mmCIF file with all atom_site columns, C-alpha atoms in Angstrom:
data_model
loop_
_atom_site.group_PDB
_atom_site.id
_atom_site.type_symbol
_atom_site.label_atom_id
_atom_site.label_alt_id
_atom_site.label_comp_id
_atom_site.label_asym_id
_atom_site.label_entity_id
_atom_site.label_seq_id
_atom_site.pdbx_PDB_ins_code
_atom_site.Cartn_x
_atom_site.Cartn_y
_atom_site.Cartn_z
_atom_site.occupancy
_atom_site.B_iso_or_equiv
_atom_site.pdbx_formal_charge
_atom_site.auth_seq_id
_atom_site.auth_comp_id
_atom_site.auth_asym_id
_atom_site.auth_atom_id
_atom_site.pdbx_PDB_model_num
ATOM 1   C CA . ILE A 1 1   ? 11.213  220.528 -87.399 1.00 43.00 ? 283 ILE A CA 1
ATOM 2   C CA . GLU A 1 2   ? 13.367  217.449 -87.908 1.00 53.00 ? 284 GLU A CA 1
ATOM 3   C CA . CYS A 1 3   ? 16.560  217.520 -85.876 1.00 59.00 ? 285 CYS A CA 1
ATOM 4   C CA . SER A 1 4   ? 18.814  214.476 -86.146 1.00 60.00 ? 286 SER A CA 1
ATOM 5   C CA . ALA A 1 5   ? 21.110  215.735 -83.365 1.00 57.00 ? 287 ALA A CA 1
ATOM 6   C CA . CYS A 1 6   ? 18.110  216.166 -81.032 1.00 56.00 ? 288 CYS A CA 1
ATOM 7   C CA . LYS A 1 7   ? 16.849  212.683 -81.835 1.00 55.00 ? 289 LYS A CA 1
ATOM 8   C CA . GLU A 1 8   ? 20.286  211.181 -81.240 1.00 60.00 ? 290 GLU A CA 1
ATOM 9   C CA . SER A 1 9   ? 20.569  212.955 -77.887 1.00 62.00 ? 291 SER A CA 1
ATOM 10  C CA . LEU A 1 10  ? 17.088  211.793 -76.866 1.00 57.00 ? 292 LEU A CA 1
ATOM 11  C CA . ASN A 1 11  ? 17.843  208.204 -77.872 1.00 67.00 ? 293 ASN A CA 1
ATOM 12  C CA . GLU A 1 12  ? 21.050  208.247 -75.820 1.00 76.00 ? 294 GLU A CA 1
ATOM 13  C CA . THR A 1 13  ? 19.121  209.566 -72.818 1.00 77.00 ? 295 THR A CA 1
ATOM 14  C CA . ILE A 1 14  ? 16.441  206.886 -73.136 1.00 75.00 ? 296 ILE A CA 1
ATOM 15  C CA . ILE A 1 15  ? 19.005  204.113 -73.549 1.00 79.00 ? 297 ILE A CA 1
ATOM 16  C CA . SER A 1 16  ? 20.975  205.361 -70.541 1.00 83.00 ? 298 SER A CA 1
ATOM 17  C CA . ALA A 1 17  ? 17.832  205.514 -68.405 1.00 83.00 ? 299 ALA A CA 1
ATOM 18  C CA . THR A 1 18  ? 16.796  202.028 -69.542 1.00 84.00 ? 300 THR A CA 1
ATOM 19  C CA . GLU A 1 19  ? 20.179  200.550 -68.698 1.00 86.00 ? 301 GLU A CA 1
ATOM 20  C CA . GLY A 1 20  ? 20.126  202.263 -65.304 1.00 89.00 ? 302 GLY A CA 1
ATOM 21  C CA . TRP A 1 21  ? 16.669  200.867 -64.541 1.00 87.00 ? 303 TRP A CA 1
ATOM 22  C CA . ILE A 1 22  ? 17.661  197.352 -65.574 1.00 87.00 ? 304 ILE A CA 1
ATOM 23  C CA . HIS A 1 23  ? 20.826  197.481 -63.457 1.00 88.00 ? 305 HIS A CA 1
ATOM 24  C CA . THR A 1 24  ? 18.850  198.677 -60.398 1.00 89.00 ? 306 THR A CA 1
ATOM 25  C CA . PHE A 1 25  ? 16.163  196.031 -60.909 1.00 85.00 ? 307 PHE A CA 1
ATOM 26  C CA . ALA A 1 26  ? 18.722  193.230 -61.250 1.00 85.00 ? 308 ALA A CA 1
ATOM 27  C CA . HIS A 1 27  ? 20.485  194.423 -58.089 1.00 84.00 ? 309 HIS A CA 1
ATOM 28  C CA . PHE A 1 28  ? 17.179  194.433 -56.204 1.00 83.00 ? 310 PHE A CA 1
ATOM 29  C CA . LEU A 1 29  ? 16.427  190.860 -57.287 1.00 78.00 ? 311 LEU A CA 1
ATOM 30  C CA . SER A 1 30  ? 19.870  189.754 -56.235 1.00 76.00 ? 312 SER A CA 1
ATOM 31  C CA . GLU A 1 31  ? 19.300  191.218 -52.771 1.00 77.00 ? 313 GLU A CA 1
ATOM 32  C CA . GLN A 1 32  ? 15.907  189.513 -52.461 1.00 71.00 ? 314 GLN A CA 1
ATOM 33  C CA . GLY A 1 33  ? 17.530  186.183 -53.206 1.00 62.00 ? 315 GLY A CA 1
ATOM 34  C CA . GLY A 1 34  ? 19.676  186.450 -50.092 1.00 46.00 ? 316 GLY A CA 1
ATOM 35  C CA . GLN A 1 35  ? 22.688  184.161 -50.062 1.00 43.00 ? 317 GLN A CA 1
ATOM 36  C CA . ASN A 1 36  ? 21.467  182.379 -53.168 1.00 46.00 ? 318 ASN A CA 1
ATOM 37  C CA . GLY A 1 37  ? 21.297  185.629 -55.148 1.00 46.00 ? 319 GLY A CA 1
ATOM 38  C CA . ALA A 1 38  ? 18.665  185.927 -57.895 1.00 46.00 ? 320 ALA A CA 1
ATOM 39  C CA . SER A 1 39  ? 18.363  182.128 -58.030 1.00 52.00 ? 321 SER A CA 1
ATOM 40  C CA . GLY A 1 40  ? 16.062  182.433 -55.013 1.00 68.00 ? 322 GLY A CA 1
ATOM 41  C CA . VAL A 1 41  ? 13.243  183.630 -57.304 1.00 80.00 ? 323 VAL A CA 1
ATOM 42  C CA . ASP A 1 42  ? 11.369  180.828 -59.085 1.00 90.00 ? 324 ASP A CA 1
ATOM 43  C CA . VAL A 1 43  ? 8.755   182.809 -61.014 1.00 93.00 ? 325 VAL A CA 1
ATOM 44  C CA . LEU A 1 44  ? 9.160   186.446 -61.957 1.00 92.00 ? 326 LEU A CA 1
ATOM 45  C CA . VAL A 1 45  ? 6.687   188.353 -64.132 1.00 94.00 ? 327 VAL A CA 1
ATOM 46  C CA . VAL A 1 46  ? 7.499   191.905 -65.180 1.00 93.00 ? 328 VAL A CA 1
ATOM 47  C CA . ASN A 1 47  ? 4.668   193.980 -66.638 1.00 94.00 ? 329 ASN A CA 1
ATOM 48  C CA . LEU A 1 48  ? 5.549   197.072 -68.648 1.00 92.00 ? 330 LEU A CA 1
ATOM 49  C CA . GLN A 1 49  ? 3.452   199.956 -69.927 1.00 91.00 ? 331 GLN A CA 1
ATOM 50  C CA . GLU A 1 50  ? 4.245   202.984 -72.075 1.00 88.00 ? 332 GLU A CA 1
ATOM 51  C CA . ILE A 1 51  ? 7.184   201.360 -73.827 1.00 86.00 ? 333 ILE A CA 1
ATOM 52  C CA . GLY A 1 52  ? 7.972   202.679 -77.264 1.00 74.00 ? 334 GLY A CA 1
ATOM 53  C CA . GLY A 1 53  ? 5.692   205.238 -78.838 1.00 61.00 ? 335 GLY A CA 1
ATOM 54  C CA . LYS A 1 54  ? 2.525   205.509 -80.865 1.00 56.00 ? 336 LYS A CA 1
ATOM 55  C CA . LYS A 1 55  ? 4.374   205.367 -84.173 1.00 56.00 ? 337 LYS A CA 1
ATOM 56  C CA . TYR A 1 56  ? 8.111   205.187 -83.531 1.00 48.00 ? 338 TYR A CA 1
ATOM 57  C CA . ASN A 1 57  ? 8.316   202.269 -81.152 1.00 64.00 ? 339 ASN A CA 1
ATOM 58  C CA . LYS A 1 58  ? 10.101  199.745 -83.335 1.00 73.00 ? 340 LYS A CA 1
ATOM 59  C CA . HIS A 1 59  ? 13.781  200.479 -82.721 1.00 77.00 ? 341 HIS A CA 1
ATOM 60  C CA . PHE A 1 60  ? 13.476  201.119 -79.005 1.00 80.00 ? 342 PHE A CA 1
ATOM 61  C CA . ASN A 1 61  ? 11.343  198.034 -78.405 1.00 81.00 ? 343 ASN A CA 1
ATOM 62  C CA . GLU A 1 62  ? 13.800  195.907 -80.363 1.00 83.00 ? 344 GLU A CA 1
ATOM 63  C CA . TYR A 1 63  ? 16.561  197.306 -78.165 1.00 85.00 ? 345 TYR A CA 1
ATOM 64  C CA . LEU A 1 64  ? 14.526  196.693 -74.998 1.00 87.00 ? 346 LEU A CA 1
ATOM 65  C CA . ALA A 1 65  ? 13.834  193.123 -76.101 1.00 87.00 ? 347 ALA A CA 1
ATOM 66  C CA . THR A 1 66  ? 17.587  192.479 -76.154 1.00 89.00 ? 348 THR A CA 1
ATOM 67  C CA . MET A 1 67  ? 18.044  194.048 -72.712 1.00 90.00 ? 349 MET A CA 1
ATOM 68  C CA . VAL A 1 68  ? 15.278  192.396 -70.675 1.00 90.00 ? 350 VAL A CA 1
ATOM 69  C CA . HIS A 1 69  ? 17.351  189.244 -70.181 1.00 89.00 ? 351 HIS A CA 1
ATOM 70  C CA . LYS A 1 70  ? 19.656  191.304 -67.949 1.00 89.00 ? 352 LYS A CA 1
ATOM 71  C CA . LEU A 1 71  ? 16.815  191.971 -65.501 1.00 88.00 ? 353 LEU A CA 1
ATOM 72  C CA . TYR A 1 72  ? 17.237  188.484 -64.037 1.00 88.00 ? 354 TYR A CA 1
ATOM 73  C CA . PRO A 1 73  ? 20.619  187.092 -65.103 1.00 84.00 ? 355 PRO A CA 1
ATOM 74  C CA . GLY A 1 74  ? 20.185  184.083 -62.799 1.00 83.00 ? 356 GLY A CA 1
ATOM 75  C CA . ALA A 1 75  ? 17.031  182.868 -64.561 1.00 90.00 ? 357 ALA A CA 1
ATOM 76  C CA . GLY A 1 76  ? 16.902  179.439 -66.128 1.00 93.00 ? 358 GLY A CA 1
ATOM 77  C CA . TRP A 1 77  ? 14.550  180.678 -68.848 1.00 95.00 ? 359 TRP A CA 1
ATOM 78  C CA . CYS A 1 78  ? 13.201  183.974 -70.145 1.00 94.00 ? 360 CYS A CA 1
ATOM 79  C CA . SER A 1 79  ? 10.184  184.456 -72.397 1.00 95.00 ? 361 SER A CA 1
ATOM 80  C CA . GLY A 1 80  ? 11.686  187.572 -73.913 1.00 93.00 ? 362 GLY A CA 1
ATOM 81  C CA . LEU A 1 81  ? 9.577   190.681 -74.370 1.00 93.00 ? 363 LEU A CA 1
ATOM 82  C CA . LEU A 1 82  ? 6.004   189.605 -75.124 1.00 95.00 ? 364 LEU A CA 1
ATOM 83  C CA . MET A 1 83  ? 4.251   192.475 -76.860 1.00 90.00 ? 365 MET A CA 1
ATOM 84  C CA . SER A 1 84  ? 2.467   193.403 -80.037 1.00 83.00 ? 366 SER A CA 1
ATOM 85  C CA . THR A 1 85  ? 4.878   194.191 -82.850 1.00 76.00 ? 367 THR A CA 1
ATOM 86  C CA . GLN A 1 86  ? 2.303   196.066 -84.914 1.00 71.00 ? 368 GLN A CA 1
ATOM 87  C CA . ASN A 1 87  ? 3.487   199.638 -85.363 1.00 67.00 ? 369 ASN A CA 1
ATOM 88  C CA . ASP A 1 88  ? -0.043  200.887 -85.889 1.00 73.00 ? 370 ASP A CA 1
ATOM 89  C CA . GLU A 1 89  ? -1.610  203.708 -83.875 1.00 75.00 ? 371 GLU A CA 1
ATOM 90  C CA . THR A 1 90  ? -5.043  202.074 -84.077 1.00 79.00 ? 372 THR A CA 1
ATOM 91  C CA . THR A 1 91  ? -3.890  198.845 -82.386 1.00 83.00 ? 373 THR A CA 1
ATOM 92  C CA . PHE A 1 92  ? -0.594  199.549 -80.585 1.00 85.00 ? 374 PHE A CA 1
ATOM 93  C CA . THR A 1 93  ? -0.900  199.358 -76.774 1.00 89.00 ? 375 THR A CA 1
ATOM 94  C CA . ALA A 1 94  ? 2.728   200.083 -75.755 1.00 89.00 ? 376 ALA A CA 1
ATOM 95  C CA . MET A 1 95  ? 2.497   197.205 -73.270 1.00 91.00 ? 377 MET A CA 1
ATOM 96  C CA . GLY A 1 96  ? 4.726   194.221 -72.711 1.00 93.00 ? 378 GLY A CA 1
ATOM 97  C CA . THR A 1 97  ? 5.269   191.318 -70.327 1.00 96.00 ? 379 THR A CA 1
ATOM 98  C CA . VAL A 1 98  ? 8.426   189.356 -69.516 1.00 95.00 ? 380 VAL A CA 1
ATOM 99  C CA . ILE A 1 99  ? 8.369   186.005 -67.708 1.00 96.00 ? 381 ILE A CA 1
ATOM 100 C CA . PHE A 1 100 ? 11.393  184.479 -65.991 1.00 94.00 ? 382 PHE A CA 1
ATOM 101 C CA . LEU A 1 101 ? 11.644  180.998 -64.478 1.00 95.00 ? 383 LEU A CA 1
ATOM 102 C CA . SER A 1 102 ? 14.365  179.550 -62.289 1.00 92.00 ? 384 SER A CA 1
ATOM 103 C CA . ALA A 1 103 ? 16.389  176.628 -63.616 1.00 93.00 ? 385 ALA A CA 1
ATOM 104 C CA . ARG A 1 104 ? 14.888  174.187 -61.125 1.00 93.00 ? 386 ARG A CA 1
ATOM 105 C CA . ILE A 1 105 ? 11.303  174.581 -62.401 1.00 95.00 ? 387 ILE A CA 1
ATOM 106 C CA . VAL A 1 106 ? 12.042  174.861 -66.124 1.00 96.00 ? 388 VAL A CA 1
ATOM 107 C CA . PRO A 1 107 ? 11.690  171.074 -66.684 1.00 97.00 ? 389 PRO A CA 1
ATOM 108 C CA . VAL A 1 108 ? 8.113   171.100 -65.310 1.00 97.00 ? 390 VAL A CA 1
ATOM 109 C CA . SER A 1 109 ? 6.960   174.405 -66.798 1.00 98.00 ? 391 SER A CA 1
ATOM 110 C CA . SER A 1 110 ? 5.068   175.362 -69.936 1.00 98.00 ? 392 SER A CA 1
ATOM 111 C CA . LEU A 1 111 ? 3.716   178.546 -71.515 1.00 97.00 ? 393 LEU A CA 1
ATOM 112 C CA . LEU A 1 112 ? 0.247   178.935 -72.987 1.00 97.00 ? 394 LEU A CA 1
ATOM 113 C CA . SER A 1 113 ? -0.056  179.370 -76.729 1.00 96.00 ? 395 SER A CA 1
ATOM 114 C CA . VAL A 1 114 ? -3.314  181.327 -76.767 1.00 95.00 ? 396 VAL A CA 1
ATOM 115 C CA . ARG A 1 115 ? -3.832  180.783 -80.467 1.00 92.00 ? 397 ARG A CA 1
ATOM 116 C CA . HIS A 1 116 ? -3.565  177.003 -80.161 1.00 93.00 ? 398 HIS A CA 1
ATOM 117 C CA . ARG A 1 117 ? -5.195  176.808 -76.696 1.00 93.00 ? 399 ARG A CA 1
ATOM 118 C CA . THR A 1 118 ? -2.464  174.500 -75.452 1.00 95.00 ? 400 THR A CA 1
ATOM 119 C CA . PHE A 1 119 ? 0.576   174.727 -73.197 1.00 97.00 ? 401 PHE A CA 1
ATOM 120 C CA . VAL A 1 120 ? 3.991   174.332 -74.788 1.00 97.00 ? 402 VAL A CA 1
ATOM 121 C CA . ALA A 1 121 ? 6.882   173.022 -72.711 1.00 97.00 ? 403 ALA A CA 1
ATOM 122 C CA . VAL A 1 122 ? 9.425   175.710 -71.889 1.00 97.00 ? 404 VAL A CA 1
ATOM 123 C CA . ALA A 1 123 ? 12.160  173.238 -72.791 1.00 95.00 ? 405 ALA A CA 1
ATOM 124 C CA . ASP A 1 124 ? 10.778  173.204 -76.359 1.00 95.00 ? 406 ASP A CA 1
ATOM 125 C CA . ASP A 1 125 ? 11.203  176.994 -76.744 1.00 93.00 ? 407 ASP A CA 1
ATOM 126 C CA . PRO A 1 126 ? 7.515   178.051 -77.040 1.00 95.00 ? 408 PRO A CA 1
ATOM 127 C CA . ALA A 1 127 ? 8.173   181.023 -79.337 1.00 92.00 ? 409 ALA A CA 1
ATOM 128 C CA . THR A 1 128 ? 9.903   178.842 -81.931 1.00 92.00 ? 410 THR A CA 1
ATOM 129 C CA . PHE A 1 129 ? 7.551   175.900 -81.431 1.00 93.00 ? 411 PHE A CA 1
ATOM 130 C CA . THR A 1 130 ? 4.431   178.003 -82.074 1.00 91.00 ? 412 THR A CA 1
ATOM 131 C CA . GLY A 1 131 ? 6.065   179.916 -84.907 1.00 89.00 ? 413 GLY A CA 1
ATOM 132 C CA . ASN A 1 132 ? 5.540   183.382 -83.421 1.00 87.00 ? 414 ASN A CA 1
ATOM 133 C CA . SER A 1 133 ? 5.912   184.900 -79.951 1.00 90.00 ? 415 SER A CA 1
ATOM 134 C CA . ASN A 1 134 ? 2.619   186.761 -80.560 1.00 91.00 ? 416 ASN A CA 1
ATOM 135 C CA . ASN A 1 135 ? 0.875   183.405 -80.053 1.00 94.00 ? 417 ASN A CA 1
ATOM 136 C CA . LEU A 1 136 ? 2.064   183.342 -76.439 1.00 96.00 ? 418 LEU A CA 1
ATOM 137 C CA . PHE A 1 137 ? -0.196  186.121 -75.198 1.00 96.00 ? 419 PHE A CA 1
ATOM 138 C CA . HIS A 1 138 ? -3.596  187.647 -75.743 1.00 96.00 ? 420 HIS A CA 1
ATOM 139 C CA . GLY A 1 139 ? -3.815  191.424 -75.833 1.00 94.00 ? 421 GLY A CA 1
ATOM 140 C CA . ALA A 1 140 ? -5.634  194.318 -77.422 1.00 94.00 ? 422 ALA A CA 1
ATOM 141 C CA . LYS A 1 141 ? -6.289  198.022 -77.259 1.00 93.00 ? 423 LYS A CA 1
ATOM 142 C CA . PHE A 1 142 ? -9.495  198.994 -75.466 1.00 95.00 ? 424 PHE A CA 1
ATOM 143 C CA . SER A 1 143 ? -12.378 199.702 -77.798 1.00 94.00 ? 425 SER A CA 1
ATOM 144 C CA . ASN A 1 144 ? -12.853 203.177 -76.284 1.00 89.00 ? 426 ASN A CA 1
ATOM 145 C CA . ALA A 1 145 ? -9.129  204.003 -76.135 1.00 90.00 ? 427 ALA A CA 1
ATOM 146 C CA . GLU A 1 146 ? -9.331  206.374 -79.114 1.00 87.00 ? 428 GLU A CA 1
ATOM 147 C CA . LYS A 1 147 ? -5.821  207.846 -79.626 1.00 84.00 ? 429 LYS A CA 1
ATOM 148 C CA . SER A 1 148 ? -4.415  206.607 -76.330 1.00 88.00 ? 430 SER A CA 1
ATOM 149 C CA . ARG A 1 149 ? -2.482  203.329 -75.985 1.00 88.00 ? 431 ARG A CA 1
ATOM 150 C CA . LYS A 1 150 ? -4.475  201.838 -73.120 1.00 93.00 ? 432 LYS A CA 1
ATOM 151 C CA . GLY A 1 151 ? -5.149  198.132 -73.265 1.00 95.00 ? 433 GLY A CA 1
ATOM 152 C CA . PHE A 1 152 ? -4.411  194.704 -71.782 1.00 97.00 ? 434 PHE A CA 1
ATOM 153 C CA . LEU A 1 153 ? -2.103  191.729 -72.223 1.00 97.00 ? 435 LEU A CA 1
ATOM 154 C CA . LEU A 1 154 ? -2.615  188.223 -70.839 1.00 98.00 ? 436 LEU A CA 1
ATOM 155 C CA . ALA A 1 155 ? 0.064   185.548 -70.502 1.00 97.00 ? 437 ALA A CA 1
ATOM 156 C CA . ALA A 1 156 ? -0.152  182.221 -68.675 1.00 97.00 ? 438 ALA A CA 1
ATOM 157 C CA . ILE A 1 157 ? 2.351   179.706 -67.360 1.00 97.00 ? 439 ILE A CA 1
ATOM 158 C CA . ARG A 1 158 ? 1.893   176.227 -65.935 1.00 97.00 ? 440 ARG A CA 1
ATOM 159 C CA . VAL A 1 159 ? 4.276   174.874 -63.319 1.00 97.00 ? 441 VAL A CA 1
ATOM 160 C CA . GLY A 1 160 ? 3.549   171.217 -62.705 1.00 96.00 ? 442 GLY A CA 1
ATOM 161 C CA . HIS A 1 161 ? -0.245  171.109 -62.450 1.00 95.00 ? 443 HIS A CA 1
ATOM 162 C CA . THR A 1 162 ? -0.620  174.730 -61.315 1.00 97.00 ? 444 THR A CA 1
ATOM 163 C CA . VAL A 1 163 ? -1.660  177.322 -63.904 1.00 98.00 ? 445 VAL A CA 1
ATOM 164 C CA . MET A 1 164 ? -1.056  181.021 -63.271 1.00 98.00 ? 446 MET A CA 1
ATOM 165 C CA . ASN A 1 165 ? -2.584  183.693 -65.493 1.00 98.00 ? 447 ASN A CA 1
ATOM 166 C CA . PHE A 1 166 ? -1.090  187.180 -65.491 1.00 98.00 ? 448 PHE A CA 1
ATOM 167 C CA . LEU A 1 167 ? -3.196  190.056 -66.791 1.00 98.00 ? 449 LEU A CA 1
ATOM 168 C CA . ASN A 1 168 ? -1.245  193.230 -67.537 1.00 97.00 ? 450 ASN A CA 1
ATOM 169 C CA . LEU A 1 169 ? -3.671  196.167 -67.496 1.00 97.00 ? 451 LEU A CA 1
ATOM 170 C CA . HIS A 1 170 ? -3.280  199.836 -68.302 1.00 96.00 ? 452 HIS A CA 1
ATOM 171 C CA . LEU A 1 171 ? -6.498  201.630 -67.427 1.00 96.00 ? 453 LEU A CA 1
ATOM 172 C CA . PHE A 1 172 ? -7.393  205.227 -68.229 1.00 94.00 ? 454 PHE A CA 1
ATOM 173 C CA . HIS A 1 173 ? -6.050  208.130 -66.199 1.00 93.00 ? 455 HIS A CA 1
ATOM 174 C CA . ASP A 1 174 ? -7.825  211.375 -65.308 1.00 90.00 ? 456 ASP A CA 1
ATOM 175 C CA . ALA A 1 175 ? -7.133  213.425 -68.421 1.00 88.00 ? 457 ALA A CA 1
ATOM 176 C CA . ASP A 1 176 ? -8.208  216.690 -66.753 1.00 88.00 ? 458 ASP A CA 1
ATOM 177 C CA . ASN A 1 177 ? -8.062  217.079 -62.964 1.00 87.00 ? 459 ASN A CA 1
ATOM 178 C CA . ALA A 1 178 ? -10.477 220.003 -63.034 1.00 88.00 ? 460 ALA A CA 1
ATOM 179 C CA . VAL A 1 179 ? -13.034 217.781 -64.727 1.00 88.00 ? 461 VAL A CA 1
ATOM 180 C CA . ALA A 1 180 ? -12.208 214.850 -62.424 1.00 86.00 ? 462 ALA A CA 1
ATOM 181 C CA . VAL A 1 181 ? -13.054 216.770 -59.237 1.00 87.00 ? 463 VAL A CA 1
ATOM 182 C CA . ALA A 1 182 ? -16.289 218.252 -60.595 1.00 88.00 ? 464 ALA A CA 1
ATOM 183 C CA . ASP A 1 183 ? -18.405 215.199 -59.759 1.00 90.00 ? 465 ASP A CA 1
ATOM 184 C CA . SER A 1 184 ? -18.414 212.135 -57.543 1.00 89.00 ? 466 SER A CA 1
ATOM 185 C CA . PRO A 1 185 ? -17.695 209.648 -58.924 1.00 88.00 ? 467 PRO A CA 1
ATOM 186 C CA . SER A 1 186 ? -15.428 211.237 -61.502 1.00 90.00 ? 468 SER A CA 1
ATOM 187 C CA . LYS A 1 187 ? -16.516 211.022 -65.143 1.00 91.00 ? 469 LYS A CA 1
ATOM 188 C CA . TYR A 1 188 ? -13.359 208.977 -65.735 1.00 90.00 ? 470 TYR A CA 1
ATOM 189 C CA . VAL A 1 189 ? -14.350 206.237 -63.280 1.00 93.00 ? 471 VAL A CA 1
ATOM 190 C CA . PRO A 1 190 ? -16.966 204.632 -65.592 1.00 93.00 ? 472 PRO A CA 1
ATOM 191 C CA . LYS A 1 191 ? -14.418 204.678 -68.415 1.00 94.00 ? 473 LYS A CA 1
ATOM 192 C CA . ARG A 1 192 ? -11.924 202.796 -66.259 1.00 94.00 ? 474 ARG A CA 1
ATOM 193 C CA . GLU A 1 193 ? -14.651 200.376 -65.182 1.00 95.00 ? 475 GLU A CA 1
ATOM 194 C CA . ASP A 1 194 ? -15.735 199.730 -68.760 1.00 96.00 ? 476 ASP A CA 1
ATOM 195 C CA . ALA A 1 195 ? -12.121 199.068 -69.783 1.00 96.00 ? 477 ALA A CA 1
ATOM 196 C CA . PHE A 1 196 ? -11.593 196.665 -66.882 1.00 97.00 ? 478 PHE A CA 1
ATOM 197 C CA . LEU A 1 197 ? -14.774 194.750 -67.715 1.00 97.00 ? 479 LEU A CA 1
ATOM 198 C CA . GLU A 1 198 ? -13.807 194.635 -71.388 1.00 97.00 ? 480 GLU A CA 1
ATOM 199 C CA . ALA A 1 199 ? -10.449 193.096 -70.498 1.00 97.00 ? 481 ALA A CA 1
ATOM 200 C CA . MET A 1 200 ? -12.116 190.506 -68.269 1.00 97.00 ? 482 MET A CA 1
ATOM 201 C CA . GLN A 1 201 ? -14.609 189.595 -70.979 1.00 96.00 ? 483 GLN A CA 1
ATOM 202 C CA . GLU A 1 202 ? -11.743 189.119 -73.422 1.00 96.00 ? 484 GLU A CA 1
ATOM 203 C CA . VAL A 1 203 ? -9.583  186.906 -71.196 1.00 96.00 ? 485 VAL A CA 1
ATOM 204 C CA . LEU A 1 204 ? -12.155 184.801 -69.339 1.00 94.00 ? 486 LEU A CA 1
ATOM 205 C CA . PRO A 1 205 ? -12.737 182.475 -72.345 1.00 93.00 ? 487 PRO A CA 1
ATOM 206 C CA . VAL A 1 206 ? -9.015  181.685 -72.232 1.00 94.00 ? 488 VAL A CA 1
ATOM 207 C CA . ILE A 1 207 ? -8.850  181.065 -68.476 1.00 95.00 ? 489 ILE A CA 1
ATOM 208 C CA . GLN A 1 208 ? -10.118 178.006 -66.646 1.00 93.00 ? 490 GLN A CA 1
ATOM 209 C CA . PRO A 1 209 ? -12.377 178.918 -63.692 1.00 92.00 ? 491 PRO A CA 1
ATOM 210 C CA . ASP A 1 210 ? -10.203 177.103 -61.129 1.00 94.00 ? 492 ASP A CA 1
ATOM 211 C CA . ASP A 1 211 ? -6.924  178.661 -62.266 1.00 96.00 ? 493 ASP A CA 1
ATOM 212 C CA . ALA A 1 212 ? -5.314  181.641 -60.562 1.00 97.00 ? 494 ALA A CA 1
ATOM 213 C CA . LEU A 1 213 ? -5.605  185.058 -62.191 1.00 97.00 ? 495 LEU A CA 1
ATOM 214 C CA . PHE A 1 214 ? -3.285  187.881 -61.148 1.00 97.00 ? 496 PHE A CA 1
ATOM 215 C CA . VAL A 1 215 ? -4.388  191.358 -62.259 1.00 96.00 ? 497 VAL A CA 1
ATOM 216 C CA . LEU A 1 216 ? -1.393  193.697 -62.337 1.00 93.00 ? 498 LEU A CA 1
ATOM 217 C CA . GLY A 1 217 ? -0.189  196.833 -64.088 1.00 94.00 ? 499 GLY A CA 1
ATOM 218 C CA . ASP A 1 218 ? -1.209  200.477 -64.017 1.00 94.00 ? 500 ASP A CA 1
ATOM 219 C CA . LEU A 1 219 ? -4.821  200.612 -62.827 1.00 94.00 ? 501 LEU A CA 1
ATOM 220 C CA . ASN A 1 220 ? -4.712  204.407 -62.513 1.00 92.00 ? 502 ASN A CA 1
ATOM 221 C CA . THR A 1 221 ? -6.719  204.292 -59.294 1.00 89.00 ? 503 THR A CA 1
ATOM 222 C CA . ARG A 1 222 ? -7.554  207.705 -57.857 1.00 85.00 ? 504 ARG A CA 1
ATOM 223 C CA . LEU A 1 223 ? -8.882  209.287 -54.696 1.00 86.00 ? 505 LEU A CA 1
ATOM 224 C CA . ASP A 1 224 ? -12.407 210.652 -54.940 1.00 85.00 ? 506 ASP A CA 1
ATOM 225 C CA . GLY A 1 225 ? -11.264 214.152 -55.894 1.00 87.00 ? 507 GLY A CA 1
ATOM 226 C CA . HIS A 1 226 ? -14.694 215.728 -55.508 1.00 84.00 ? 508 HIS A CA 1
ATOM 227 C CA . LYS A 1 227 ? -15.109 214.481 -51.942 1.00 88.00 ? 509 LYS A CA 1
ATOM 228 C CA . LEU A 1 228 ? -11.515 215.358 -51.120 1.00 84.00 ? 510 LEU A CA 1
ATOM 229 C CA . MET A 1 229 ? -11.961 218.951 -52.307 1.00 86.00 ? 511 MET A CA 1
ATOM 230 C CA . LYS A 1 230 ? -15.219 219.220 -50.364 1.00 84.00 ? 512 LYS A CA 1
ATOM 231 C CA . TYR A 1 231 ? -13.507 217.933 -47.204 1.00 87.00 ? 513 TYR A CA 1
ATOM 232 C CA . MET A 1 232 ? -10.611 220.363 -47.577 1.00 89.00 ? 514 MET A CA 1
ATOM 233 C CA . LYS A 1 233 ? -12.999 223.304 -47.939 1.00 87.00 ? 515 LYS A CA 1
ATOM 234 C CA . THR A 1 234 ? -14.883 222.513 -44.727 1.00 83.00 ? 516 THR A CA 1
#
């Protein structure tokens, strides 16, 4: 049943929670910077999962894209919210990445345009220079994701001669704990492994072997439930 009042109330709750999270995050960064405040952080990468929805993500993600700049108000540059803008259940991953750089390293930094296989100087505004912010990352939904939104997103920055690749992963969870503890390893472990290997196969052609790769996100790692239950019963 459609309920406009319910939707409005839910939207207000989500917006309030988002603003609260951003305020807390910004305060944390300020504390980490010590006397210099947030300016003490040179490179900050924020990986997000489960943002928006399977079909109705557009308005919230547009709102979030305007808010992410407040996460690190002392940054010299912000990539904005890098994420797929396709509102399609078959491809949408509900994942995003935000990159912040301090003012002192902006002049020697560049962001990879995956489509063009070249780094674009941050000072040239990579999103405008490449014509579309979607060119600044490589991401996809896992081939065995079915109706879920699990997938990956890769973004890369170069500071001076150092290239850093950041892989945002959202691997599969245990959909049914009763099923997960029935065997060791859990039936969900191979699915997570397959997804991880798929992501690596997709991003390795983009990454140079000598460059750093940081794998972050929600890996949905689990204890061996079957062994744990067996231990607790003995």
